[in-house]
mmCIF file of C-alpha atoms and ligand atoms in Angstrom:
data_model
loop_
_atom_site.group_PDB
_atom_site.id
_atom_site.type_symbol
_atom_site.label_atom_id
_atom_site.label_comp_id
_atom_site.label_asym_id
_atom_site.label_seq_id
_atom_site.Cartn_x
_atom_site.Cartn_y
_atom_site.Cartn_z
ATOM 1 C CA MET A 1 -16.575 4.915 17.469
ATOM 2 C CA ARG A 2 -16.496 8.622 17.149
ATOM 3 C CA ALA A 3 -14.534 10.229 14.136
ATOM 4 C CA VAL A 4 -14.002 12.927 11.993
ATOM 5 C CA VAL A 5 -15.889 12.566 8.670
ATOM 6 C CA PHE A 6 -15.850 14.490 5.560
ATOM 7 C CA GLU A 7 -19.278 13.697 4.006
ATOM 8 C CA ALA A 8 -19.853 15.991 1.263
ATOM 9 C CA TRP A 9 -17.690 17.977 -1.169
ATOM 10 C CA LYS A 10 -17.555 21.640 0.108
ATOM 11 C CA THR A 11 -18.341 20.930 3.529
ATOM 12 C CA PHE A 12 -17.463 21.242 6.626
ATOM 13 C CA PRO A 13 -16.649 17.779 7.984
ATOM 14 C CA SER A 14 -18.614 16.373 11.146
ATOM 15 C CA LEU A 15 -17.613 14.651 14.344
ATOM 16 C CA THR A 16 -19.929 11.701 13.884
ATOM 17 C CA GLU A 17 -20.600 7.947 14.803
ATOM 18 C CA TRP A 18 -18.696 5.427 12.602
ATOM 19 C CA GLU A 19 -18.113 2.012 12.463
ATOM 20 C CA LYS A 20 -14.989 0.592 14.063
ATOM 21 C CA PRO A 21 -12.812 -0.950 11.732
ATOM 22 C CA LYS A 22 -11.692 -4.451 11.461
ATOM 23 C CA PRO A 23 -8.296 -5.549 10.205
ATOM 24 C CA GLY A 24 -8.325 -7.126 6.645
ATOM 25 C CA PRO A 25 -5.641 -9.679 5.616
ATOM 26 C CA GLY A 26 -2.400 -7.877 5.971
ATOM 27 C CA GLU A 27 -3.309 -4.892 7.889
ATOM 28 C CA VAL A 28 -3.097 -3.907 11.475
ATOM 29 C CA LEU A 29 -5.727 -1.905 13.480
ATOM 30 C CA LEU A 30 -4.094 0.674 15.349
ATOM 31 C CA LYS A 31 -5.360 2.605 18.511
ATOM 32 C CA VAL A 32 -5.157 5.784 17.552
ATOM 33 C CA ALA A 33 -2.831 7.979 19.448
ATOM 34 C CA GLY A 34 -2.688 11.240 17.392
ATOM 35 C CA ALA A 35 -3.741 12.320 14.180
ATOM 36 C CA GLY A 36 -2.541 15.873 12.725
ATOM 37 C CA ALA A 37 -4.500 18.448 10.854
ATOM 38 C CA CYS A 38 -3.078 19.073 7.702
ATOM 39 C CA HIS A 39 -4.057 21.981 5.373
ATOM 40 C CA SER A 40 -4.310 19.878 2.485
ATOM 41 C CA ASP A 41 -7.358 18.595 4.108
ATOM 42 C CA VAL A 42 -8.793 21.919 3.893
ATOM 43 C CA ALA A 43 -7.996 21.703 0.217
ATOM 44 C CA VAL A 44 -10.110 18.674 0.275
ATOM 45 C CA TYR A 45 -13.346 19.515 1.769
ATOM 46 C CA LYS A 46 -13.505 23.067 1.038
ATOM 47 C CA ASP A 47 -11.828 23.914 -2.608
ATOM 48 C CA TYR A 48 -11.870 20.815 -4.543
ATOM 49 C CA GLU A 49 -15.239 19.779 -6.399
ATOM 50 C CA ALA A 50 -16.518 16.510 -8.078
ATOM 51 C CA ALA A 51 -15.260 17.476 -11.420
ATOM 52 C CA THR A 52 -12.178 18.243 -11.049
ATOM 53 C CA ALA A 53 -10.833 16.442 -8.071
ATOM 54 C CA PRO A 54 -8.962 13.000 -8.304
ATOM 55 C CA PRO A 55 -12.272 10.645 -8.206
ATOM 56 C CA GLN A 56 -9.973 9.019 -5.376
ATOM 57 C CA LEU A 57 -11.115 11.451 -2.804
ATOM 58 C CA ALA A 58 -14.784 11.336 -3.484
ATOM 59 C CA PRO A 59 -16.357 11.491 0.133
ATOM 60 C CA SER A 60 -17.407 9.885 2.229
ATOM 61 C CA TYR A 61 -14.456 8.408 4.710
ATOM 62 C CA VAL A 62 -12.616 9.896 8.000
ATOM 63 C CA LEU A 63 -10.571 12.062 7.628
ATOM 64 C CA GLY A 64 -6.708 12.141 9.020
ATOM 65 C CA HIS A 65 -3.573 11.459 6.799
ATOM 66 C CA GLU A 66 -0.808 11.985 9.575
ATOM 67 C CA ASN A 67 -1.635 9.743 11.895
ATOM 68 C CA SER A 68 0.446 7.064 14.867
ATOM 69 C CA GLY A 69 -0.897 4.361 16.808
ATOM 70 C CA TRP A 70 -0.503 1.260 19.080
ATOM 71 C CA ALA A 71 -0.711 -2.078 17.571
ATOM 72 C CA GLU A 72 -4.308 -3.576 18.814
ATOM 73 C CA GLU A 73 -5.112 -6.605 16.297
ATOM 74 C CA LEU A 74 -3.295 -7.962 13.424
ATOM 75 C CA GLY A 75 -4.925 -9.099 9.845
ATOM 76 C CA GLU A 76 -4.965 -12.342 8.964
ATOM 77 C CA GLY A 77 -1.304 -12.955 7.385
ATOM 78 C CA VAL A 78 0.321 -10.637 10.029
ATOM 79 C CA GLU A 79 3.483 -11.785 11.670
ATOM 80 C CA GLY A 80 6.488 -10.072 13.749
ATOM 81 C CA ILE A 81 4.278 -6.904 15.269
ATOM 82 C CA GLU A 82 3.758 -6.598 19.010
ATOM 83 C CA ILE A 83 0.655 -5.758 19.911
ATOM 84 C CA GLY A 84 1.041 -2.492 22.229
ATOM 85 C CA ALA A 85 3.958 -1.171 19.955
ATOM 86 C CA ALA A 86 3.766 2.273 18.595
ATOM 87 C CA PHE A 87 3.955 3.028 15.027
ATOM 88 C CA LEU A 88 4.082 6.214 12.906
ATOM 89 C CA VAL A 89 1.730 5.301 9.747
ATOM 90 C CA TYR A 90 3.245 5.889 6.358
ATOM 91 C CA GLY A 91 -0.089 7.771 5.141
ATOM 92 C CA PRO A 92 0.161 6.518 1.277
ATOM 93 C CA VAL A 93 -1.082 3.308 0.121
ATOM 94 C CA GLY A 94 -0.372 2.516 -3.530
ATOM 95 C CA CYS A 95 -0.981 -0.940 -5.340
ATOM 96 C CA GLY A 96 2.217 -2.619 -3.388
ATOM 97 C CA HIS A 97 3.398 -4.244 -5.995
ATOM 98 C CA CYS A 98 4.129 -2.120 -8.910
ATOM 99 C CA ALA A 99 7.457 -0.461 -9.667
ATOM 100 C CA ALA A 100 6.853 2.699 -7.416
ATOM 101 C CA CYS A 101 5.408 1.333 -4.676
ATOM 102 C CA SER A 102 7.887 -1.315 -4.548
ATOM 103 C CA ARG A 103 10.858 1.483 -3.800
ATOM 104 C CA GLY A 104 8.349 2.457 -0.674
ATOM 105 C CA GLU A 105 7.364 5.230 -3.235
ATOM 106 C CA ASP A 106 3.160 4.790 -2.776
ATOM 107 C CA THR A 107 2.873 8.314 -3.723
ATOM 108 C CA TYR A 108 3.616 7.617 -7.332
ATOM 109 C CA CYS A 109 1.638 4.268 -7.547
ATOM 110 C CA GLU A 110 1.422 3.005 -11.228
ATOM 111 C CA ASN A 111 -1.650 1.738 -10.660
ATOM 112 C CA VAL A 112 -3.244 4.606 -9.094
ATOM 113 C CA ALA A 113 -6.086 4.970 -11.747
ATOM 114 C CA SER A 114 -7.143 1.400 -10.713
ATOM 115 C CA MET A 115 -7.360 2.752 -7.248
ATOM 116 C CA SER A 116 -10.076 3.571 -5.040
ATOM 117 C CA TYR A 117 -7.892 5.603 -2.508
ATOM 118 C CA LEU A 118 -5.092 7.672 -2.683
ATOM 119 C CA ALA A 119 -3.951 7.568 1.223
ATOM 120 C CA SER A 120 -5.432 6.834 4.898
ATOM 121 C CA GLY A 121 -7.792 9.907 5.017
ATOM 122 C CA LEU A 122 -7.511 10.475 1.668
ATOM 123 C CA GLY A 123 -10.531 8.300 0.215
ATOM 124 C CA ARG A 124 -9.841 5.353 2.680
ATOM 125 C CA ASP A 125 -10.525 5.856 6.252
ATOM 126 C CA GLY A 126 -8.092 7.798 7.928
ATOM 127 C CA GLY A 127 -6.784 8.501 11.575
ATOM 128 C CA MET A 128 -9.473 11.431 13.188
ATOM 129 C CA ALA A 129 -11.080 8.027 14.984
ATOM 130 C CA GLU A 130 -10.316 5.842 17.753
ATOM 131 C CA TYR A 131 -9.108 3.566 15.428
ATOM 132 C CA ILE A 132 -7.490 2.925 12.112
ATOM 133 C CA THR A 133 -6.755 -0.016 9.941
ATOM 134 C CA VAL A 134 -3.377 0.088 7.707
ATOM 135 C CA PRO A 135 -1.422 -2.055 5.469
ATOM 136 C CA ALA A 136 1.280 -3.706 7.793
ATOM 137 C CA ARG A 137 4.253 -2.542 5.224
ATOM 138 C CA ASN A 138 2.725 1.297 5.998
ATOM 139 C CA LEU A 139 4.150 0.755 9.942
ATOM 140 C CA VAL A 140 7.277 2.085 10.867
ATOM 141 C CA PRO A 141 8.141 1.655 14.616
ATOM 142 C CA LEU A 142 8.453 4.228 17.168
ATOM 143 C CA GLY A 143 10.241 2.338 19.807
ATOM 144 C CA ASP A 144 9.627 4.324 23.212
ATOM 145 C CA ALA A 145 9.424 7.666 21.227
ATOM 146 C CA ASP A 146 6.206 9.414 22.308
ATOM 147 C CA PRO A 147 3.559 8.666 19.489
ATOM 148 C CA ILE A 148 1.444 11.737 20.159
ATOM 149 C CA ALA A 149 4.033 14.309 19.471
ATOM 150 C CA ALA A 150 5.515 12.623 16.367
ATOM 151 C CA ALA A 151 1.724 12.077 14.266
ATOM 152 C CA PRO A 152 2.772 15.247 12.555
ATOM 153 C CA LEU A 153 6.310 13.233 11.378
ATOM 154 C CA SER A 154 3.923 11.481 8.709
ATOM 155 C CA ASP A 155 3.216 14.277 6.598
ATOM 156 C CA ALA A 156 4.414 17.883 7.861
ATOM 157 C CA GLY A 157 7.953 16.188 8.964
ATOM 158 C CA LEU A 158 8.079 13.824 5.919
ATOM 159 C CA THR A 159 6.614 15.910 2.975
ATOM 160 C CA PRO A 160 9.523 18.894 3.550
ATOM 161 C CA TYR A 161 12.047 15.898 4.289
ATOM 162 C CA HIS A 162 11.968 14.447 0.685
ATOM 163 C CA ALA A 163 11.623 17.692 -0.886
ATOM 164 C CA ILE A 164 14.927 18.833 1.119
ATOM 165 C CA LYS A 165 16.815 15.225 0.561
ATOM 166 C CA ASN A 166 15.864 15.836 -3.114
ATOM 167 C CA SER A 167 17.397 19.399 -2.962
ATOM 168 C CA LEU A 168 21.087 18.540 -0.882
ATOM 169 C CA PRO A 169 22.943 18.614 -3.741
ATOM 170 C CA ASN A 170 22.028 21.928 -4.835
ATOM 171 C CA LEU A 171 23.079 22.617 -0.335
ATOM 172 C CA ALA A 172 26.430 21.194 -0.291
ATOM 173 C CA GLY A 173 29.555 22.578 0.052
ATOM 174 C CA GLY A 174 30.258 25.977 2.283
ATOM 175 C CA GLY A 175 28.172 29.345 1.576
ATOM 176 C CA LYS A 176 24.900 27.908 0.603
ATOM 177 C CA PHE A 177 21.481 29.523 1.222
ATOM 178 C CA ALA A 178 18.066 27.988 1.712
ATOM 179 C CA LEU A 179 14.627 30.043 1.412
ATOM 180 C CA VAL A 180 11.508 28.837 3.283
ATOM 181 C CA VAL A 181 8.035 30.524 2.698
ATOM 182 C CA GLY A 182 5.229 29.673 4.753
ATOM 183 C CA LEU A 183 6.031 28.613 8.243
ATOM 184 C CA GLY A 184 3.414 26.764 9.225
ATOM 185 C CA GLY A 185 3.352 22.519 10.253
ATOM 186 C CA LEU A 186 5.379 21.767 7.246
ATOM 187 C CA GLY A 187 7.452 25.057 6.912
ATOM 188 C CA GLN A 188 8.498 24.833 10.491
ATOM 189 C CA ILE A 189 9.443 21.718 10.581
ATOM 190 C CA ALA A 190 11.715 22.342 7.129
ATOM 191 C CA VAL A 191 13.556 24.835 8.945
ATOM 192 C CA GLN A 192 14.815 22.215 11.659
ATOM 193 C CA ILE A 193 15.575 19.694 8.897
ATOM 194 C CA LEU A 194 17.413 22.221 7.111
ATOM 195 C CA ARG A 195 19.396 23.116 9.951
ATOM 196 C CA ALA A 196 20.111 19.310 10.729
ATOM 197 C CA LEU A 197 21.391 18.370 7.396
ATOM 198 C CA THR A 198 22.634 21.098 5.923
ATOM 199 C CA GLY A 199 25.182 24.275 6.555
ATOM 200 C CA ALA A 200 23.491 26.678 4.464
ATOM 201 C CA THR A 201 22.188 29.746 6.034
ATOM 202 C CA ILE A 202 17.996 29.473 5.988
ATOM 203 C CA ILE A 203 16.360 32.635 5.260
ATOM 204 C CA ALA A 204 12.598 32.042 6.141
ATOM 205 C CA THR A 205 9.369 34.118 5.716
ATOM 206 C CA ASP A 206 5.502 34.157 6.716
ATOM 207 C CA SER A 207 2.765 36.692 6.642
ATOM 208 C CA LYS A 208 2.518 36.008 10.717
ATOM 209 C CA PRO A 209 5.458 37.434 12.986
ATOM 210 C CA ASP A 210 4.787 34.559 15.406
ATOM 211 C CA ALA A 211 5.852 31.932 12.792
ATOM 212 C CA MET A 212 8.598 34.168 12.006
ATOM 213 C CA ARG A 213 9.862 34.299 15.745
ATOM 214 C CA ARG A 214 9.399 30.389 16.124
ATOM 215 C CA ALA A 215 11.446 29.938 12.938
ATOM 216 C CA GLU A 216 14.144 31.741 13.752
ATOM 217 C CA ALA A 217 13.849 30.156 17.257
ATOM 218 C CA SER A 218 15.007 27.203 15.108
ATOM 219 C CA GLY A 219 18.009 29.330 13.507
ATOM 220 C CA ALA A 220 16.229 30.702 10.473
ATOM 221 C CA VAL A 221 17.133 34.403 9.260
ATOM 222 C CA THR A 222 13.580 35.797 8.779
ATOM 223 C CA VAL A 223 12.770 38.627 6.189
ATOM 224 C CA PRO A 224 9.282 40.082 6.209
ATOM 225 C CA SER A 225 6.774 40.309 3.171
ATOM 226 C CA GLY A 226 6.747 43.605 1.972
ATOM 227 C CA PRO A 227 7.717 45.611 -1.476
ATOM 228 C CA ASP A 228 11.382 44.892 -0.958
ATOM 229 C CA GLN A 229 11.421 41.383 0.292
ATOM 230 C CA ALA A 230 13.062 40.342 -2.667
ATOM 231 C CA ALA A 231 15.643 42.592 -2.431
ATOM 232 C CA GLN A 232 16.347 41.891 1.072
ATOM 233 C CA ILE A 233 16.794 38.121 0.163
ATOM 234 C CA ARG A 234 19.118 39.074 -2.652
ATOM 235 C CA ALA A 235 21.018 41.162 -0.781
ATOM 236 C CA LEU A 236 21.622 38.362 2.314
ATOM 237 C CA THR A 237 22.977 36.058 -0.460
ATOM 238 C CA GLY A 238 25.412 38.964 -1.381
ATOM 239 C CA GLY A 239 23.509 39.288 -4.275
ATOM 240 C CA ARG A 240 23.897 35.626 -5.779
ATOM 241 C CA GLY A 241 20.555 34.172 -4.863
ATOM 242 C CA VAL A 242 19.359 31.578 -2.998
ATOM 243 C CA ASP A 243 20.326 27.970 -3.809
ATOM 244 C CA ALA A 244 17.204 26.224 -3.241
ATOM 245 C CA ALA A 245 14.049 27.491 -2.158
ATOM 246 C CA PHE A 246 10.869 25.530 -0.862
ATOM 247 C CA ASP A 247 7.531 27.536 -1.470
ATOM 248 C CA PHE A 248 4.982 25.682 1.381
ATOM 249 C CA VAL A 249 2.123 28.032 0.355
ATOM 250 C CA GLY A 250 2.286 27.822 -3.507
ATOM 251 C CA VAL A 251 0.313 30.958 -4.358
ATOM 252 C CA ALA A 252 1.056 33.319 -7.852
ATOM 253 C CA PRO A 253 3.230 36.078 -5.551
ATOM 254 C CA THR A 254 5.102 33.837 -3.597
ATOM 255 C CA ILE A 255 6.255 31.259 -6.370
ATOM 256 C CA ALA A 256 6.925 34.426 -8.236
ATOM 257 C CA MET A 257 9.140 35.828 -5.487
ATOM 258 C CA ALA A 258 10.820 32.584 -4.734
ATOM 259 C CA ALA A 259 11.819 32.303 -8.718
ATOM 260 C CA SER A 260 12.872 36.008 -8.144
ATOM 261 C CA VAL A 261 15.436 35.321 -6.032
ATOM 262 C CA MET A 262 16.675 32.156 -6.814
ATOM 263 C CA ALA A 263 20.562 31.814 -8.187
ATOM 264 C CA THR A 264 22.260 30.029 -10.951
ATOM 265 C CA LYS A 265 22.146 26.093 -10.601
ATOM 266 C CA SER A 266 19.336 26.326 -7.973
ATOM 267 C CA ARG A 267 16.430 24.239 -6.932
ATOM 268 C CA LEU A 268 13.045 25.838 -6.190
ATOM 269 C CA THR A 269 10.505 23.563 -5.154
ATOM 270 C CA VAL A 270 7.040 24.172 -4.806
ATOM 271 C CA VAL A 271 5.139 22.005 -1.900
ATOM 272 C CA GLY A 272 2.184 24.093 -1.219
ATOM 273 C CA ILE A 273 -0.734 23.119 -2.844
ATOM 274 C CA ALA A 274 -2.572 26.250 -3.733
ATOM 275 C CA GLY A 275 -2.067 25.830 -7.766
ATOM 276 C CA GLY A 276 -0.291 29.377 -8.184
ATOM 277 C CA ALA A 277 0.737 29.443 -12.095
ATOM 278 C CA TYR A 278 4.592 30.978 -12.924
ATOM 279 C CA GLU A 279 4.913 31.741 -16.498
ATOM 280 C CA TRP A 280 8.538 30.484 -17.006
ATOM 281 C CA SER A 281 10.396 31.786 -20.085
ATOM 282 C CA PHE A 282 14.142 31.125 -20.805
ATOM 283 C CA PHE A 283 14.753 35.139 -20.080
ATOM 284 C CA ASN A 284 13.543 35.165 -16.933
ATOM 285 C CA THR A 285 14.834 32.142 -15.478
ATOM 286 C CA PRO A 286 18.420 31.581 -13.874
ATOM 287 C CA TYR A 287 20.808 29.016 -15.762
ATOM 288 C CA GLU A 288 20.289 25.499 -15.251
ATOM 289 C CA SER A 289 18.110 26.192 -12.555
ATOM 290 C CA THR A 290 15.453 24.166 -11.676
ATOM 291 C CA LEU A 291 11.597 24.592 -10.845
ATOM 292 C CA THR A 292 9.902 21.628 -9.589
ATOM 293 C CA ASN A 293 7.058 20.173 -7.364
ATOM 294 C CA THR A 294 6.792 17.538 -5.030
ATOM 295 C CA TYR A 295 4.600 15.048 -3.393
ATOM 296 C CA TRP A 296 4.774 13.440 -0.027
ATOM 297 C CA GLY A 297 7.745 11.112 0.318
ATOM 298 C CA THR A 298 8.724 7.321 0.836
ATOM 299 C CA ILE A 299 8.706 4.867 3.360
ATOM 300 C CA ALA A 300 12.076 5.059 3.214
ATOM 301 C CA ASP A 301 12.209 8.531 3.968
ATOM 302 C CA LEU A 302 9.891 8.171 6.964
ATOM 303 C CA TYR A 303 12.129 5.509 8.672
ATOM 304 C CA GLU A 304 15.138 8.664 8.409
ATOM 305 C CA VAL A 305 12.364 11.066 9.538
ATOM 306 C CA VAL A 306 11.806 9.090 12.570
ATOM 307 C CA ALA A 307 15.858 8.446 13.297
ATOM 308 C CA MET A 308 15.730 12.330 13.242
ATOM 309 C CA TYR A 309 13.121 12.578 15.899
ATOM 310 C CA LYS A 310 14.458 10.215 18.214
ATOM 311 C CA ALA A 311 18.097 12.089 17.939
ATOM 312 C CA GLY A 312 16.255 15.391 18.758
ATOM 313 C CA GLN A 313 16.979 16.769 15.327
ATOM 314 C CA ILE A 314 13.447 17.367 14.715
ATOM 315 C CA LYS A 315 10.832 18.550 17.568
ATOM 316 C CA PRO A 316 7.112 19.161 15.790
ATOM 317 C CA ASP A 317 5.567 21.952 17.570
ATOM 318 C CA VAL A 318 2.146 20.360 18.782
ATOM 319 C CA GLU A 319 -1.288 21.946 19.958
ATOM 320 C CA LEU A 320 -3.634 18.659 21.120
ATOM 321 C CA PHE A 321 -7.464 18.602 20.909
ATOM 322 C CA ALA A 322 -9.358 15.834 22.493
ATOM 323 C CA MET A 323 -12.204 14.138 20.369
ATOM 324 C CA ASP A 324 -14.464 16.640 21.174
ATOM 325 C CA ASP A 325 -12.762 19.695 19.802
ATOM 326 C CA ALA A 326 -11.769 17.789 16.673
ATOM 327 C CA LEU A 327 -13.441 20.376 14.570
ATOM 328 C CA GLU A 328 -11.908 23.227 16.301
ATOM 329 C CA ALA A 329 -8.687 21.966 15.200
ATOM 330 C CA TYR A 330 -10.281 22.408 11.687
ATOM 331 C CA ARG A 331 -11.772 25.961 12.210
ATOM 332 C CA LYS A 332 -8.439 27.380 13.691
ATOM 333 C CA LEU A 333 -6.098 25.589 10.803
ATOM 334 C CA GLU A 334 -8.383 27.439 8.414
ATOM 335 C CA ALA A 335 -8.661 30.693 10.387
ATOM 336 C CA GLY A 336 -4.733 30.581 10.703
ATOM 337 C CA GLU A 337 -4.734 30.876 14.460
ATOM 338 C CA LEU A 338 -2.750 27.526 15.394
ATOM 339 C CA SER A 339 0.833 28.214 16.981
ATOM 340 C CA GLY A 340 2.097 24.544 16.624
ATOM 341 C CA ARG A 341 0.844 21.759 14.655
ATOM 342 C CA ALA A 342 -2.922 20.370 15.752
ATOM 343 C CA VAL A 343 -2.880 16.982 16.926
ATOM 344 C CA VAL A 344 -6.063 15.259 17.682
ATOM 345 C CA VAL A 345 -6.011 12.910 20.491
ATOM 346 C CA PRO A 346 -8.598 10.323 20.681
ATOM 347 C CA HIS A 347 -8.041 8.357 23.503
ATOM 348 C CA MET A 348 -6.994 11.519 25.655
ATOM 349 C CA LYS A 349 -6.495 11.393 29.327
ATOM 350 C CA LYS A 350 -9.008 13.932 30.695
HETATM 351 P P1 LIG B 401 -0.211 25.440 7.389
HETATM 352 O O1 LIG B 401 -1.497 26.286 7.692
HETATM 353 O O2 LIG B 401 0.327 25.339 8.607
HETATM 354 O O3 LIG B 401 0.844 26.478 7.574
HETATM 355 C C1 LIG B 401 0.476 27.697 6.044
HETATM 356 C C2 LIG B 401 1.809 28.681 6.632
HETATM 357 O O4 LIG B 401 1.707 29.840 5.249
HETATM 358 C C3 LIG B 401 1.171 29.863 7.459
HETATM 359 O O5 LIG B 401 1.795 29.780 8.535
HETATM 360 C C4 LIG B 401 0.803 31.019 7.165
HETATM 361 O O6 LIG B 401 0.569 32.153 7.742
HETATM 362 C C5 LIG B 401 1.594 30.995 5.511
HETATM 363 N N1 LIG B 401 1.226 31.579 4.620
HETATM 364 C C6 LIG B 401 -0.378 31.778 3.853
HETATM 365 N N2 LIG B 401 -0.238 32.600 2.860
HETATM 366 C C7 LIG B 401 1.046 33.393 3.273
HETATM 367 C C8 LIG B 401 2.084 34.093 1.874
HETATM 368 N N3 LIG B 401 1.146 34.600 0.868
HETATM 369 N N4 LIG B 401 3.244 34.594 2.421
HETATM 370 C C9 LIG B 401 3.713 33.827 3.119
HETATM 371 N N5 LIG B 401 3.111 32.805 4.007
HETATM 372 C C10 LIG B 401 2.139 32.721 3.796
HETATM 373 O O7 LIG B 401 -0.309 24.801 6.283
HETATM 374 P P2 LIG B 401 0.759 23.167 6.186
HETATM 375 O O8 LIG B 401 -0.271 21.906 6.823
HETATM 376 O O9 LIG B 401 1.988 23.503 6.880
HETATM 377 O O10 LIG B 401 0.615 23.037 4.777
HETATM 378 C C11 LIG B 401 1.058 24.011 3.937
HETATM 379 C C12 LIG B 401 0.922 23.853 2.311
HETATM 380 O O11 LIG B 401 1.705 22.413 1.955
HETATM 381 C C13 LIG B 401 -0.952 23.322 2.035
HETATM 382 O O12 LIG B 401 -0.890 24.235 1.147
HETATM 383 C C14 LIG B 401 -1.018 22.095 2.010
HETATM 384 O O13 LIG B 401 -1.907 21.791 1.248
HETATM 385 C C15 LIG B 401 0.207 21.644 1.321
HETATM 386 N N6 LIG B 401 0.617 20.312 1.445
HETATM 387 C C16 LIG B 401 1.567 19.590 0.414
HETATM 388 C C17 LIG B 401 2.129 18.241 0.449
HETATM 389 C C18 LIG B 401 2.181 17.871 -0.720
HETATM 390 O O14 LIG B 401 2.969 16.408 -0.707
HETATM 391 N N7 LIG B 401 3.101 18.653 -1.759
HETATM 392 C C19 LIG B 401 1.950 17.453 1.569
HETATM 393 C C20 LIG B 401 1.300 18.376 2.752
HETATM 394 C C21 LIG B 401 0.882 19.695 2.727
HETATM 395 ZN ZN1 LIG B 402 1.754 0.626 -6.785
#
């Protein structure tokens, strides 16, 4: 079968022949419906290096950690899954039996040090291929919802959902403000989730005007970057600052900007993995405010994301690519030329 393979550190992936997988015990073979291209993949193949990257991410393997598909074949011991049914894939694959995995929180698997991979497409073969095998417990049923358009939910939906859910206490009540920095694949869906789950005024920003127009269409107020950006954001909140902020970029200037507009008792979550540093001090921090990060989400969260998708509360903007054009998806993602989440569709009908 054909697949997009990460072959070596600091090397652009290649579109190549790869052996079609067979489902092992407890696994299901999926015919891939859609595989989203996430900016984290760019970090993995372009920025990370052997000496500092998690060893589980060492090449080579098929990329694609944001996947959906149709059940094609069941591995030994798997029951209750209908062949042909559509599923979203929960990407992280932990040991499956520690306390964290038992909560469906494979992201924080306590046995990660002894695992040889982190997730589908992150150390084990992912979904940028005609077929993928995943543990049956990682499948979330989509019912009659379109699995191709749903693919981004498994990361671009799940990650902001988890971050926002952890911030809901900060946004409960009237007159609250949320800030979203970086309106790409994750940030656009973050605006939709905030809109559906909270009554907060959503302030959003991106360096690209068209990304801000799309966030406005989902109900956000936008503030362009520039020297008086923080002052403009604070003015929108009546001077008080924002109650929750989500930084989907994570460079030093975006973290510093967000940190400078936080209210007392607020929560700033850095989701972008650009690795920007921030110097915390007692005196530059609003009282009882939290600065944190987060990684992906839980299996239970993904069920809730799917429920929101089915209810029409989340609608990922997608740009579809046939397998022949899969590498173009990554080129456009790197160049900032996408106007929706890139989804590779290996079985696209011509
Ligand atoms: P993306 O490329 O689709 O979107 C990034 C957006 O940020 C773009 O719209 C871009 O114009 C904007 N941007 C870039 N620099 C900016 C700046 N200085 N100021 C304002 N806007 C800026 O990326 P994505 O796939 O949505 O991923 C976003 C980030 O989240 C990446 O760092 C990715 O690696 C990370 N990520 C983290 C997790 C996690 O679990 N923590 C999961 C998935 C992705
Ligand atoms: Zn575990």
